[in-house]
Amino acid sequence: SKLGSTLPFTGQEIADMAGTTTETAIRVMSRLKDSGVIRSSRGRIIILDETKLRLLSEGPPGV
């Protein structure tokens, strides 16, 4: 099966871009991994479910 987009970022780089701590970024990425949205390996993040990631990033409806 075809993998999704691959992003060349570490947890630290994601944290820096999001303006948060590395610990928070890693915790969120762990939840996304557990949900099957992403996979990560050696400084790369692979998006497995772009639709679900987009929905999660938009937050709950009506907010």
Short mmCIF file of N, CA and C in Angstrom, two decimals:
data_model
loop_
_atom_site.label_atom_id
_atom_site.label_comp_id
_atom_site.label_asym_id
_atom_site.label_seq_id
_atom_site.Cartn_x
_atom_site.Cartn_y
_atom_site.Cartn_z
N SER A 1 0.84 -1.19 0.00
CA SER A 1 0.00 0.00 0.00
C SER A 1 0.88 1.25 0.00
N LYS A 2 0.38 2.28 -0.61
CA LYS A 2 1.13 3.53 -0.74
C LYS A 2 1.10 4.31 0.57
N LEU A 3 2.25 4.78 0.99
CA LEU A 3 2.33 5.60 2.19
C LEU A 3 1.94 7.03 1.86
N GLY A 4 1.55 7.77 2.88
CA GLY A 4 1.20 9.17 2.69
C GLY A 4 2.43 10.05 2.61
N SER A 5 2.22 11.32 2.79
CA SER A 5 3.30 12.30 2.75
C SER A 5 4.31 12.04 3.85
N THR A 6 5.58 12.24 3.52
CA THR A 6 6.65 12.11 4.50
C THR A 6 7.24 13.48 4.77
N LEU A 7 7.31 13.83 6.06
CA LEU A 7 7.84 15.13 6.47
C LEU A 7 9.14 14.92 7.23
N PRO A 8 10.19 15.65 6.86
CA PRO A 8 11.50 15.45 7.50
C PRO A 8 11.68 16.27 8.77
N PHE A 9 10.88 15.98 9.80
CA PHE A 9 10.95 16.75 11.04
C PHE A 9 11.09 15.85 12.25
N THR A 10 11.85 16.33 13.23
CA THR A 10 11.95 15.65 14.52
C THR A 10 10.89 16.22 15.46
N GLY A 11 10.70 15.57 16.60
CA GLY A 11 9.78 16.09 17.61
C GLY A 11 10.15 17.49 18.05
N GLN A 12 11.45 17.74 18.20
CA GLN A 12 11.93 19.08 18.60
C GLN A 12 11.57 20.12 17.55
N GLU A 13 11.74 19.79 16.28
CA GLU A 13 11.41 20.74 15.21
C GLU A 13 9.91 21.02 15.15
N ILE A 14 9.10 19.98 15.34
CA ILE A 14 7.64 20.17 15.38
C ILE A 14 7.28 21.09 16.55
N ALA A 15 7.88 20.84 17.72
CA ALA A 15 7.62 21.67 18.90
C ALA A 15 7.99 23.13 18.63
N ASP A 16 9.14 23.35 18.02
CA ASP A 16 9.58 24.72 17.71
C ASP A 16 8.59 25.41 16.78
N MET A 17 8.13 24.70 15.75
CA MET A 17 7.18 25.29 14.79
C MET A 17 5.84 25.59 15.44
N ALA A 18 5.43 24.73 16.39
CA ALA A 18 4.13 24.89 17.05
C ALA A 18 4.19 25.82 18.25
N GLY A 19 5.40 26.20 18.65
CA GLY A 19 5.55 27.07 19.81
C GLY A 19 5.21 26.37 21.11
N THR A 20 5.59 25.10 21.21
CA THR A 20 5.31 24.33 22.42
C THR A 20 6.57 23.59 22.86
N THR A 21 6.47 22.83 23.91
CA THR A 21 7.62 22.07 24.39
C THR A 21 7.78 20.78 23.60
N THR A 22 8.98 20.25 23.62
CA THR A 22 9.24 18.97 22.96
C THR A 22 8.36 17.88 23.56
N GLU A 23 8.21 17.91 24.89
CA GLU A 23 7.41 16.89 25.58
C GLU A 23 5.96 16.90 25.09
N THR A 24 5.40 18.10 24.95
CA THR A 24 4.01 18.20 24.47
C THR A 24 3.90 17.70 23.04
N ALA A 25 4.84 18.09 22.18
CA ALA A 25 4.81 17.64 20.79
C ALA A 25 4.91 16.12 20.71
N ILE A 26 5.78 15.53 21.50
CA ILE A 26 5.94 14.08 21.48
C ILE A 26 4.68 13.39 22.00
N ARG A 27 4.06 13.96 23.03
CA ARG A 27 2.82 13.39 23.57
C ARG A 27 1.71 13.41 22.52
N VAL A 28 1.56 14.53 21.82
CA VAL A 28 0.54 14.64 20.78
C VAL A 28 0.84 13.68 19.63
N MET A 29 2.12 13.60 19.23
CA MET A 29 2.49 12.68 18.15
C MET A 29 2.23 11.24 18.55
N SER A 30 2.44 10.90 19.82
CA SER A 30 2.16 9.55 20.30
C SER A 30 0.68 9.23 20.17
N ARG A 31 -0.17 10.19 20.49
CA ARG A 31 -1.62 9.99 20.34
C ARG A 31 -1.99 9.81 18.88
N LEU A 32 -1.36 10.60 18.01
CA LEU A 32 -1.63 10.47 16.58
C LEU A 32 -1.17 9.11 16.05
N LYS A 33 -0.04 8.63 16.56
CA LYS A 33 0.44 7.29 16.18
C LYS A 33 -0.54 6.22 16.64
N ASP A 34 -0.97 6.32 17.91
CA ASP A 34 -1.91 5.34 18.46
C ASP A 34 -3.23 5.32 17.69
N SER A 35 -3.60 6.46 17.12
CA SER A 35 -4.85 6.57 16.35
C SER A 35 -4.66 6.17 14.89
N GLY A 36 -3.43 5.83 14.49
CA GLY A 36 -3.18 5.43 13.11
C GLY A 36 -3.11 6.58 12.13
N VAL A 37 -2.92 7.79 12.64
CA VAL A 37 -2.88 8.97 11.77
C VAL A 37 -1.48 9.18 11.19
N ILE A 38 -0.46 8.94 12.01
CA ILE A 38 0.93 9.12 11.56
C ILE A 38 1.77 7.93 11.99
N ARG A 39 2.94 7.88 11.42
CA ARG A 39 4.00 6.97 11.85
C ARG A 39 5.27 7.82 11.85
N SER A 40 6.20 7.52 12.74
CA SER A 40 7.44 8.29 12.72
C SER A 40 8.63 7.36 12.82
N SER A 41 9.72 7.80 12.20
CA SER A 41 10.93 7.00 12.18
C SER A 41 12.11 7.87 11.82
N ARG A 42 13.12 7.89 12.66
CA ARG A 42 14.40 8.56 12.37
C ARG A 42 14.26 9.97 11.81
N GLY A 43 13.56 10.82 12.56
CA GLY A 43 13.45 12.21 12.12
C GLY A 43 12.51 12.44 10.96
N ARG A 44 11.62 11.47 10.72
CA ARG A 44 10.62 11.63 9.66
C ARG A 44 9.25 11.31 10.23
N ILE A 45 8.27 12.05 9.77
CA ILE A 45 6.88 11.79 10.13
C ILE A 45 6.15 11.41 8.86
N ILE A 46 5.49 10.27 8.88
CA ILE A 46 4.74 9.79 7.72
C ILE A 46 3.26 9.93 8.03
N ILE A 47 2.56 10.70 7.22
CA ILE A 47 1.12 10.89 7.41
C ILE A 47 0.40 9.72 6.75
N LEU A 48 -0.30 8.94 7.56
CA LEU A 48 -1.02 7.77 7.06
C LEU A 48 -2.47 8.07 6.74
N ASP A 49 -3.07 9.04 7.43
CA ASP A 49 -4.49 9.38 7.23
C ASP A 49 -4.63 10.90 7.23
N GLU A 50 -4.44 11.47 6.05
CA GLU A 50 -4.45 12.93 5.92
C GLU A 50 -5.82 13.52 6.26
N THR A 51 -6.89 12.84 5.88
CA THR A 51 -8.24 13.33 6.17
C THR A 51 -8.47 13.43 7.67
N LYS A 52 -8.12 12.38 8.39
CA LYS A 52 -8.31 12.38 9.85
C LYS A 52 -7.44 13.46 10.50
N LEU A 53 -6.21 13.62 10.03
CA LEU A 53 -5.32 14.65 10.58
C LEU A 53 -5.92 16.04 10.37
N ARG A 54 -6.47 16.27 9.19
CA ARG A 54 -7.08 17.57 8.89
C ARG A 54 -8.28 17.81 9.82
N LEU A 55 -9.13 16.81 9.99
CA LEU A 55 -10.29 16.95 10.87
C LEU A 55 -9.87 17.23 12.31
N LEU A 56 -8.87 16.52 12.79
CA LEU A 56 -8.38 16.74 14.15
C LEU A 56 -7.80 18.13 14.32
N SER A 57 -7.12 18.63 13.30
CA SER A 57 -6.48 19.95 13.40
C SER A 57 -7.51 21.08 13.40
N GLU A 58 -8.70 20.82 12.85
CA GLU A 58 -9.74 21.84 12.82
C GLU A 58 -10.47 21.96 14.15
N GLY A 59 -10.34 20.96 15.01
CA GLY A 59 -11.01 21.00 16.30
C GLY A 59 -12.48 20.64 16.19
N PRO A 60 -13.17 20.66 17.32
CA PRO A 60 -14.59 20.31 17.32
C PRO A 60 -15.43 21.30 16.52
N PRO A 61 -16.51 20.84 15.89
CA PRO A 61 -17.38 21.75 15.13
C PRO A 61 -18.00 22.80 16.04
N GLY A 62 -18.18 23.99 15.52
CA GLY A 62 -18.86 25.05 16.25
C GLY A 62 -18.01 25.78 17.27
N VAL A 63 -16.71 25.53 17.27
CA VAL A 63 -15.85 26.21 18.24
C VAL A 63 -15.14 27.36 17.57
#
